[in-house]
Amino acid sequence: MFENFVQKRRYYYIFSGVVIGLGMLAMIFSFATSGKIFPLGVDFLGGSRFEIQFDQSVTEDQVRDVFTQNDITNPAITALRGQDLSNAWQIRTEFVDATKAHSLETALTALAPLVPGTFSVTTVSPAVGKEVTRAALAAVLVSGVVVLFYIMFAFRQVPNSFRYGACAVIAMFHDLFVIFGFAAIMGMISGWEVDALFLTGVLTVAGFSLQDTIVVFDRVRENSARKRSGSFEALVNRSVQETIKRSLITQLSAMFVLLSILLFGGESIKPFIAVLFVGLLSGTYSSIFTAVPLLVSWQEGEIPLISKPA
Amino acid sequence: MNKQRDLIWLALIILVIGGAAWVVFSDNYPVQRGLDLQGGLQVLLEADVPADQNIPREELDTARQIVDQRVNALGVTEPLVQIEGDRRILVELPGIEDPNQAISLIQETALLEFIDTGDQSLPAGTCVRTTLNNGPSRCELPVGAPIDTPIANPAPTYETVMTGAELKLAQSERNQANQYYVSFTLKPEETQFFADYTRQNQGRFLTIVFDKQVISSPRISAIISGGSGTITGNFTLEEAQKLALQLRFGSLPIPLRIESTRLVGATLGEQSVNASIRAGIAGVIMVLLFMIGYYRLPGVLAAIALLIYALLNFAVFEGLPVTLTLPAITGFLLSLGMAVDANVLVFERMKEELARGRKVSESVHSGFQRAWTSIRDSNIATLVICTILWSFGRSFGASAVQGFAITLAIGVAISMFTAVLITRTFVNLVIGGNSDWMTQHRWLLGA
């Protein structure tokens, strides 16, 4: 099935383009409506997030009244859905201090008794939020650069080692765009917010994406060292065929675990697991269908402006 | 010969397993459960000074110690108070009963008071109540008791004259008679008030109270008009120094403000965690079954190596210790995936070599040898990412991010040991050692 796999590279580029394009549309839509490419949580924006569960049903308006009576304008209220989450609510507000949070807890308890041990609050000052955002961007960029140099170093004996590094990094950004798009779409559908854990997911996906790419490239390196006759295309084809099983099996094992947590695990960690799941899926795809074909395109001189035949 | 070397490895591996099992099952190393596993409070404090102002490390550390002392009084089993970056202190109080009390306690900046005890000198250690935030004090309760515990004999209430915030300086000194005493200086704006007060109350006792507990009860022997005075008593050098320190640092050396708080209800956390852990275990069992079904005998050996892997990981988690949160457990599960990956790389290589008609023992050997560079390179890449993640999380106390990075990194490091060394030793002994027999029963190798 993979005999002439690299020859069909244009289709893979188109497929990736469509998937990323959909995500981009969601991001543009989100940007147009809210000014952000995906909904950001309190970790990045600052503010407070309450999670509470009443032991009887209350209406959204009742909850809203509690907050407005405590001088909090525009609380964003959503009902949480899921196993064991009946009458559970999430409320996003501006930054409130500990005293205020406590008086809100009292006021909410007066509305209806809370299920014991279910009052959770996260508050982050806007200053810290800004700093987290900066640190997050720095972390992503540093990861990209470090990894590019690492691969260049690991592949230094191969001609054009920079190309290997660059293709791996492009595949990595491919995956990042996929999960950014995913975050934007899920933000629209389910109101998921991007938090510090999302970023953790992003960097992990980046790491695993590279890992997959490295395994395939490693085979290309090994096969090209043997200096058999035949085109680079054929050599790459063979390398992919030789590693595809491993990629799929490894993928399946990670997927088993993640899917199991996604389906049966707790609510609080689901967005994180979902991001990892989609990211790993994309990572496996991109190592085979983006990084490798790109490398071939580059070697064959198909990339406009920068690419010369090797 | 090779077999001998493998046996030595086997002995070493058994030793390591024994050590790990001891750590995991001994009570000396309890599992540290993070906030999301048992509920609790996380508070990130930041020095409330202009951003461009440098904060001396000693001041930050003194502030940390004071906060540490205060939260210790709450009776939380594993409080964590640590410096994050160069201007923040992270406080984690897992399983705390009354988070609001904890927050107000941490925030309190001036717990040092001077109270009017009239003609009475109170012995050090006495608990009192004061007119400043009047009410029962922590001092009157046994350590760890909830703040609303009824108190049989309430402590008497005294009037607060002044707080530690009015002090500018305090230090221990020694007079000609070799007696130690403490000298203090008031802030200029308080000088007049204190002069008036000491004139009106000369001969009475002005008791010094730290966190509502008497540390010293000196008599006002002279009018203090110049803004500086001394506290004498039968102090030893240590006592004088300690008193001076308490006078100086009773209020925090630097003001702290709360930058972020995270309060996790115990119930929500528990439900989420139990479900996630059960699901994770189910996923891992699926993976093990798959390995065995697909790779047969090597799969069985790899599954055993994976169980050892899990044991070693938990030994490290408990021994270090690593605080386990849901993201941390996720990091571990992902690293488990990488351990599987290493085995898959090796076994796929082995099968490839077998398919090319190589002998069993040769295939085993080159499977491990050839797969090694891939395993090494990809694991190093992951470790690099973990380092970046860890420092990212570290800078603002995102313990969820840190936990994930740490367990993933530990897992990757251990996986190099188990997936390569342990599996190789097992495979060499079981399969390589019976090469001829294996050749006749190739189905056992999944080839």
mmCIF file of C-alpha atoms in Angstrom, chain A residues 15 17 19 27 36 43 58 96 102 117 120 148-149 153 157 166 171 173 186 192 236 290 307 309:
data_model
loop_
_atom_site.group_PDB
_atom_site.id
_atom_site.type_symbol
_atom_site.label_atom_id
_atom_site.label_comp_id
_atom_site.label_asym_id
_atom_site.label_seq_id
_atom_site.Cartn_x
_atom_site.Cartn_y
_atom_site.Cartn_z
ATOM 1 C CA PHE A 15 -5.284 17.144 2.966
ATOM 2 C CA GLY A 17 -4.133 22.218 4.023
ATOM 3 C CA VAL A 19 -7.572 20.264 7.957
ATOM 4 C CA MET A 27 -9.722 30.711 14.606
ATOM 5 C CA LYS A 36 -8.960 35.937 20.446
ATOM 6 C CA ASP A 43 -4.365 31.296 33.440
ATOM 7 C CA VAL A 58 -30.969 26.347 40.526
ATOM 8 C CA VAL A 96 -11.728 38.811 42.825
ATOM 9 C CA HIS A 102 -15.321 33.808 50.516
ATOM 10 C CA GLY A 117 -16.240 19.737 49.020
ATOM 11 C CA SER A 120 -13.390 25.366 43.673
ATOM 12 C CA LEU A 148 15.980 22.279 14.987
ATOM 13 C CA PHE A 149 19.571 22.443 16.179
ATOM 14 C CA PHE A 153 23.382 17.887 15.075
ATOM 15 C CA GLN A 157 26.730 13.357 8.734
ATOM 16 C CA ALA A 166 13.613 22.238 8.956
ATOM 17 C CA ALA A 171 5.841 19.050 10.637
ATOM 18 C CA PHE A 173 4.214 23.417 13.469
ATOM 19 C CA MET A 186 -13.961 23.012 20.655
ATOM 20 C CA TRP A 192 -13.382 24.818 26.201
ATOM 21 C CA VAL A 236 12.486 7.411 1.244
ATOM 22 C CA THR A 290 4.274 15.957 5.899
ATOM 23 C CA SER A 307 14.964 24.696 -2.971
ATOM 24 C CA PRO A 309 18.141 19.912 -6.341
#
